[in-house]
mmCIF file of C-alpha atoms in Angstrom:
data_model
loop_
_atom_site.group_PDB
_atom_site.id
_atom_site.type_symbol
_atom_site.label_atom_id
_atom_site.label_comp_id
_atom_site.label_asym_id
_atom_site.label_seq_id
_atom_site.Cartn_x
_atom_site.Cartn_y
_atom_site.Cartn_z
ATOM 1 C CA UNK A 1348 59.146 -12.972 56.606
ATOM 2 C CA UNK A 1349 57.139 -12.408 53.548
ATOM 3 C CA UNK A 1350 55.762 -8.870 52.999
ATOM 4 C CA UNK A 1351 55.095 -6.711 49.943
ATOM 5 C CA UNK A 1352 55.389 -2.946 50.257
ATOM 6 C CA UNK A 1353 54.830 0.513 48.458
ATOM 7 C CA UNK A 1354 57.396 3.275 48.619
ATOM 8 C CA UNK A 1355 54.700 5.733 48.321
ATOM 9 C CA UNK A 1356 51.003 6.000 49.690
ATOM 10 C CA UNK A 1357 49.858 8.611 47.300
ATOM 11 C CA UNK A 1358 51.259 9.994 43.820
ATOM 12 C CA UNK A 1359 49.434 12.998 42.191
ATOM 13 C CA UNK A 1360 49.929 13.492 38.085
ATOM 14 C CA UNK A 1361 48.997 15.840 35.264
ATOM 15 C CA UNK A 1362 46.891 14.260 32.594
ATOM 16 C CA UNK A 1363 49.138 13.238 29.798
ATOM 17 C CA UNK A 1364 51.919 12.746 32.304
ATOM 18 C CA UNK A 1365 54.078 9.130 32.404
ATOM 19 C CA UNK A 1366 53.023 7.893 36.134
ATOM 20 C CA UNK A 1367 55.855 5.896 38.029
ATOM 21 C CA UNK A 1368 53.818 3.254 41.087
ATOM 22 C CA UNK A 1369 56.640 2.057 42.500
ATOM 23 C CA UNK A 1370 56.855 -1.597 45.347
ATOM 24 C CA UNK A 1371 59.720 -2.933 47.228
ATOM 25 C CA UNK A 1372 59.327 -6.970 47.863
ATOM 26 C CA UNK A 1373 61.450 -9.206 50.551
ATOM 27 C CA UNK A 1374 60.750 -12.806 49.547
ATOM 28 C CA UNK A 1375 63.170 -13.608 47.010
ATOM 29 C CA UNK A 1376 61.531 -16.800 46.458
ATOM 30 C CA UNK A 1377 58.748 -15.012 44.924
ATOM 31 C CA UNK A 1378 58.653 -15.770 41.164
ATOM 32 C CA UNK A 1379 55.623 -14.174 39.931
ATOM 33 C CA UNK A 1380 54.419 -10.312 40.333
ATOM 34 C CA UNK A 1381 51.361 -8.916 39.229
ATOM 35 C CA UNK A 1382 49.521 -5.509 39.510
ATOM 36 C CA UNK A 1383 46.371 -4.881 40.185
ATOM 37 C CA UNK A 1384 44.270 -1.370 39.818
ATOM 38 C CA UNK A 1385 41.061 -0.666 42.340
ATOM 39 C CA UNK A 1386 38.268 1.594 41.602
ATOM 40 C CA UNK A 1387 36.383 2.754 44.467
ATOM 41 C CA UNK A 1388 33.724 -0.071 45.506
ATOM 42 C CA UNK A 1389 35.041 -2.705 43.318
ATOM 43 C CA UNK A 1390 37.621 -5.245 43.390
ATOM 44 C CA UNK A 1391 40.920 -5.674 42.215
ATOM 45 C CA UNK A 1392 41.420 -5.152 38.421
ATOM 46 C CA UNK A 1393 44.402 -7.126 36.433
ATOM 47 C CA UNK A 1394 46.374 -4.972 34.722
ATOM 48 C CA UNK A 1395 49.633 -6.677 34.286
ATOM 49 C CA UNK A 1396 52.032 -8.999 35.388
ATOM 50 C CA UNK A 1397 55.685 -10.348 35.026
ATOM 51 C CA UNK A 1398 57.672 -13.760 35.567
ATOM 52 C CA UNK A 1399 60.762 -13.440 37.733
ATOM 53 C CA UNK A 1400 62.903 -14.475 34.807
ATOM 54 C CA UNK A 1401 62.031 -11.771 32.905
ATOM 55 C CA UNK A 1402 63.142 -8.082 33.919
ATOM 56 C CA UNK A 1403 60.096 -6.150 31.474
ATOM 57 C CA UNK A 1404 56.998 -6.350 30.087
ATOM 58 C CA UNK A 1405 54.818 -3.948 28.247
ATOM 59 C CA UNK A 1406 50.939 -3.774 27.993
ATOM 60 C CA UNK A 1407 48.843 -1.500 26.440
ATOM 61 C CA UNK A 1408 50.300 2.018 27.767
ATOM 62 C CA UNK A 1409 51.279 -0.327 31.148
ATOM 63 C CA UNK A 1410 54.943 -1.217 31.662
ATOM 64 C CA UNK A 1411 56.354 -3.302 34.745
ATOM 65 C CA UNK A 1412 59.899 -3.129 35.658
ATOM 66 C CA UNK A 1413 61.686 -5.893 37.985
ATOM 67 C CA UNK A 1414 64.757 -5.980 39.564
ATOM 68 C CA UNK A 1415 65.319 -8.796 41.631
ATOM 69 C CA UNK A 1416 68.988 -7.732 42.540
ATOM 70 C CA UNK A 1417 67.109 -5.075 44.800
ATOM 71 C CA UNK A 1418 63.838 -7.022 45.422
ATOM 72 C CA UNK A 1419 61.994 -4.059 43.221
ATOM 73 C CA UNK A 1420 59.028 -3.673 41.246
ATOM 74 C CA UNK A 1421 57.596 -1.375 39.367
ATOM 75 C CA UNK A 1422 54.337 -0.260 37.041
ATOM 76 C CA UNK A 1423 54.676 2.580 34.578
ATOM 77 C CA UNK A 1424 51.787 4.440 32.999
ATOM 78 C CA UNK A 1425 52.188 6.354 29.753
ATOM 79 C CA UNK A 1426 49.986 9.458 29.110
ATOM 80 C CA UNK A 1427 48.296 9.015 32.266
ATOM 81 C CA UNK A 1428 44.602 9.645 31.975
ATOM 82 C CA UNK A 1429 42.014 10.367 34.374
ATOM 83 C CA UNK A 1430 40.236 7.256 34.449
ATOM 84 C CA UNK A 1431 43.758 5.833 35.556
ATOM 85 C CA UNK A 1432 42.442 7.413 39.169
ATOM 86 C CA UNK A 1433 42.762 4.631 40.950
ATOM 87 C CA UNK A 1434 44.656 2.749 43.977
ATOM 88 C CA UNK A 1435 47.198 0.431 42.707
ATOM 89 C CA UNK A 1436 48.694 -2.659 44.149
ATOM 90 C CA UNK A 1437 51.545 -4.866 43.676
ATOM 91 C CA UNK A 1438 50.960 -8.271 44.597
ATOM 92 C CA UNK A 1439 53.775 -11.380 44.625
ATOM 93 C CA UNK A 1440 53.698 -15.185 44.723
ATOM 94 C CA UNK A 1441 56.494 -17.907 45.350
ATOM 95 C CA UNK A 1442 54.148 -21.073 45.806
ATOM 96 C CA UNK A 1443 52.211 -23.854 43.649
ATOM 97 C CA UNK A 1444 48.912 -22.544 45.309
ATOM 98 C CA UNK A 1445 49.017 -19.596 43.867
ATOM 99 C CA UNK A 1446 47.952 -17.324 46.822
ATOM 100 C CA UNK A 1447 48.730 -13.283 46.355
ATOM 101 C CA UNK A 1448 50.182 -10.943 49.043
ATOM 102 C CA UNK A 1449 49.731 -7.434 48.243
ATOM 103 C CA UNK A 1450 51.274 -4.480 49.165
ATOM 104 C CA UNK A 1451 49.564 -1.315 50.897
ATOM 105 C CA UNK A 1452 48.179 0.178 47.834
ATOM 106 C CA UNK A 1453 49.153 3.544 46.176
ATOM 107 C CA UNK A 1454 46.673 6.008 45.372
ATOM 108 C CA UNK A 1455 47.014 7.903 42.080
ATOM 109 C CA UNK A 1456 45.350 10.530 41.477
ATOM 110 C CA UNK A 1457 45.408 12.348 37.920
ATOM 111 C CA UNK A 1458 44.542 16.083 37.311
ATOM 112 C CA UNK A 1459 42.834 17.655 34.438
ATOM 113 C CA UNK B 396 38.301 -11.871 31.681
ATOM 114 C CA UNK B 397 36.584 -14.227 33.600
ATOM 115 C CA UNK B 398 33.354 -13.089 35.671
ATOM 116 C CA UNK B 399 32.898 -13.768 39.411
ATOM 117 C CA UNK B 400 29.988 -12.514 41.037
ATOM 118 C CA UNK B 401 29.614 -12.280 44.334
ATOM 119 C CA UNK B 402 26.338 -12.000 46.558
ATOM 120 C CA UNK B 403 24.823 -10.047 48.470
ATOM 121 C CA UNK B 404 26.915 -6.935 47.352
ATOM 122 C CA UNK B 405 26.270 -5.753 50.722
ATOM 123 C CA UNK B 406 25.343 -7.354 54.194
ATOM 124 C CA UNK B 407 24.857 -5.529 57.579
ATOM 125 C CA UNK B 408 24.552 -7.886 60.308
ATOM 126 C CA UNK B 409 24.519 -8.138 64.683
ATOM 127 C CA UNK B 410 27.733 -9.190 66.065
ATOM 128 C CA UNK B 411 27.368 -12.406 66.423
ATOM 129 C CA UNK B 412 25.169 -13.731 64.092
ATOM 130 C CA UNK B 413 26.150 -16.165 61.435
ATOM 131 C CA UNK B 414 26.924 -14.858 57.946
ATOM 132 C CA UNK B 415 27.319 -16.217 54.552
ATOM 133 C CA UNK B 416 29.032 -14.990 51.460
ATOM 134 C CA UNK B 417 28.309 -16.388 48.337
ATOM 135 C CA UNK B 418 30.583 -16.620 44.805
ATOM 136 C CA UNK B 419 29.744 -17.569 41.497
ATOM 137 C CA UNK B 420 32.239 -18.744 39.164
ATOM 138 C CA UNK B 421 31.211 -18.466 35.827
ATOM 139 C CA UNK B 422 32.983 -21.427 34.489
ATOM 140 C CA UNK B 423 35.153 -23.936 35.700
ATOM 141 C CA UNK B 424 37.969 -22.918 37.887
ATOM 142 C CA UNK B 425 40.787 -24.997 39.466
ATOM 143 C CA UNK B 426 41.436 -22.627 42.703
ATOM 144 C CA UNK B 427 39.319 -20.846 44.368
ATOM 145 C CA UNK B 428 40.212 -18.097 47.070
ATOM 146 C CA UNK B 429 38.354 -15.719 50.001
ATOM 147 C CA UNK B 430 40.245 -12.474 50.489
ATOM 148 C CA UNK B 431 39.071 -9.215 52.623
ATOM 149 C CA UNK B 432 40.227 -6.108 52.530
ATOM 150 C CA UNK B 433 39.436 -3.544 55.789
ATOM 151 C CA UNK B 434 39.013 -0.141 54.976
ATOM 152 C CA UNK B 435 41.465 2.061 53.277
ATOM 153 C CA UNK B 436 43.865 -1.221 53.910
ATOM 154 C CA UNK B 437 45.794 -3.801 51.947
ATOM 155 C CA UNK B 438 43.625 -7.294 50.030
ATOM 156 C CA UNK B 439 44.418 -9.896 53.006
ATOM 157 C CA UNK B 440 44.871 -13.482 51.547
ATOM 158 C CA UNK B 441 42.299 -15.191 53.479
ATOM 159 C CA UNK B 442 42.008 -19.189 52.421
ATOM 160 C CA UNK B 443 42.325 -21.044 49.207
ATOM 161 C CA UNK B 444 40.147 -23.876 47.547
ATOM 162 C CA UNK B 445 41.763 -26.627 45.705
ATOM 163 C CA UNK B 446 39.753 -29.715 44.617
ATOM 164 C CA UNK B 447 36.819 -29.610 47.237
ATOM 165 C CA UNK B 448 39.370 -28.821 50.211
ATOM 166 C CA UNK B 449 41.287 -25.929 51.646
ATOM 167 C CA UNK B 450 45.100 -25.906 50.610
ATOM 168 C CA UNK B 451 46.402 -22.881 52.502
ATOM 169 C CA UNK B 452 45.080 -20.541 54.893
ATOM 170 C CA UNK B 453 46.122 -17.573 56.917
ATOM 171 C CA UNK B 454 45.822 -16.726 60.704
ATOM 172 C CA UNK B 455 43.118 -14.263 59.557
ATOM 173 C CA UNK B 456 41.018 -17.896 58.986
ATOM 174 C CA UNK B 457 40.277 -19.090 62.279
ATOM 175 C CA UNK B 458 37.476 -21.349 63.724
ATOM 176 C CA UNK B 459 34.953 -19.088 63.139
ATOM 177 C CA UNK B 460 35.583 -19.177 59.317
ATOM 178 C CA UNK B 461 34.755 -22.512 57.167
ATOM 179 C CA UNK B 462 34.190 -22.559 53.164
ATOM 180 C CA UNK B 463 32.490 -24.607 50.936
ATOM 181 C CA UNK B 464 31.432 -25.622 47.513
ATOM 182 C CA UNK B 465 27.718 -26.898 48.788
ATOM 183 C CA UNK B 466 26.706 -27.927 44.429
ATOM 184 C CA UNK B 467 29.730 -28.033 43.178
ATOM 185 C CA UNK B 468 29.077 -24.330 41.258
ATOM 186 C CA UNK B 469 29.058 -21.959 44.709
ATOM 187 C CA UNK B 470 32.016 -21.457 46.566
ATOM 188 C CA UNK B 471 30.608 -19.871 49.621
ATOM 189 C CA UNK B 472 32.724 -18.075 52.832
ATOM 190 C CA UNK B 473 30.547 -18.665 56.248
ATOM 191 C CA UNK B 474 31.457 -16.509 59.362
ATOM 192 C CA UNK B 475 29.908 -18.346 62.569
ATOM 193 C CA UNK B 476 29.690 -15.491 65.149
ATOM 194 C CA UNK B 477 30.645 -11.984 63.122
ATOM 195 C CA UNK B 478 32.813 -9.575 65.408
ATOM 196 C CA UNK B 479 32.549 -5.632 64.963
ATOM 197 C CA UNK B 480 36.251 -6.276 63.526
ATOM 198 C CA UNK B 481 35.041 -8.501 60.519
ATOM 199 C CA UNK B 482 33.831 -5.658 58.952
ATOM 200 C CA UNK B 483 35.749 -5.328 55.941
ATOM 201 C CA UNK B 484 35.041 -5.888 51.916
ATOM 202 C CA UNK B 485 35.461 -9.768 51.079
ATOM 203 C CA UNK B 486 36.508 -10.740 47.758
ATOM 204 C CA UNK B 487 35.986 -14.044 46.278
ATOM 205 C CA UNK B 488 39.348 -14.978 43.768
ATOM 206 C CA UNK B 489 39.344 -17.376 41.009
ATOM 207 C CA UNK B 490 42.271 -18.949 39.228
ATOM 208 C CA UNK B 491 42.834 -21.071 36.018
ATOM 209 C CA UNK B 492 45.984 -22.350 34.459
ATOM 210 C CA UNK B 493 47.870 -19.502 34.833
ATOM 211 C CA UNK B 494 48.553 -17.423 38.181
ATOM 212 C CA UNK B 495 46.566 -14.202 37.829
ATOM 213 C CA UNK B 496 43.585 -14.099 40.048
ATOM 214 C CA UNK B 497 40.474 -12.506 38.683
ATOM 215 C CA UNK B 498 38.998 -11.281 41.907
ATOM 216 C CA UNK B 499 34.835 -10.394 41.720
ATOM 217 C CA UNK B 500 33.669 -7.318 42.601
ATOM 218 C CA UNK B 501 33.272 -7.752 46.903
ATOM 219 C CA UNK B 502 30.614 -7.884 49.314
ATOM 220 C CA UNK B 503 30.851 -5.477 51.992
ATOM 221 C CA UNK B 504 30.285 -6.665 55.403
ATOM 222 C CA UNK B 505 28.920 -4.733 58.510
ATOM 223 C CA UNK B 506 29.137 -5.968 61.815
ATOM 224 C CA UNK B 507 27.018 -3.577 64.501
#
């Protein structure tokens, strides 16, 4: 069946650190991925996402990596800064209406 | 980025009692979408809204769930008869052209 998961629940990093948020998918029918960060008390932020004909795409200090050949996805942060604290999920889609599963969420957390 | 506000941020209600959650698109949207997410879970795909009707929905979005655009600008979620395990954060989802959801920022829901 469909389901979107995280490798890791929790990922702690120095400030100024690259952060790695990594998320294993099993629908390879899915042809869109997206990431989404999540303050406390607020909802799901876009940060970036990627086509599944495409294997990278950079944002502003955001990079998301997909490999389909091993149904994997994943977001990369560059000097990671404390207002990057944050719980991050993946989220796929592989239909015309658009709806979004999401994974379980990892939690990173960046020290000073 | 476009805005979706959501009312009341917060509602505490009896089990049982009828609830109703209320978005507000800023502009024009082509889908609309209820998610929840139950504490320190994943963002559940609840329903989506597609030209006045529901297109998809999830097992999560039984007969005690119903959704509405009442003027054609609110795009509300109604729960009939809350139970203590609808307690959760709901998020109202909006989507244009493109597939990234732009989620509002929740209204969280207690059931006593």
């Amino acid at each position: 069946g469909e389901s979107v998961g995280l490798h890791l629940p929790t990922l702690s990093v120095q400030e100024g650190d690259n952060s790695i948020i990594n998320c294993a998918y099993s629908n390879s029918a899915s042809d869109y991925f997206i990431w989404y960060k999540q303050e406390s008390g607020k909802g799901p932020q876009f940060i970036i996402d990627i086509r599944s004909n495409m294997d990278k795409r950079q944002g502003q200090r955001v990079t998301v990596l997909l490999n389909k050949t091993v149904k994997h996805l994943s977001l990369q942060i560059a000097a990671t800064q404390p207002g990057d604290s944050a719980v991050y999920f993946c989220a796929e889609s592989g239909n015309q209406g658009g709806k979004l599963i999401f994974g379980q969420g990892t939690e990173l957390s960046v020290k000073p | 980025e476009p805005e979706v506000t959501q009312t009341p941020s917060h509602q505490v209600t009896q089990m049982g009692q009828e609830v109703i959650l209320r978005c507000v698109p800023i502009s024009n949207h082509l889908y609309f979408y209820w998610y929840r997410q139950i504490l320190g879970q994943k963002v559940e795909f609840l329903v989506s809204f597609y030209n006045n009707e529901i297109s998809e929905k999830s097992e999560i979005f039984d007969d005690q769930f119903s959704v509405e655009r009442p003027d054609g600008s609110n795009f509300t979620l109604k729960i009939r008869s809350t139970k203590l395990e609808d307690s959760a954060m709901y998020f109202c989802a909006i989507r244009q052209a493109t597939e990234k959801l732009f989620f509002g920022s929740g209204t969280q829901l207690s059931v006593l």
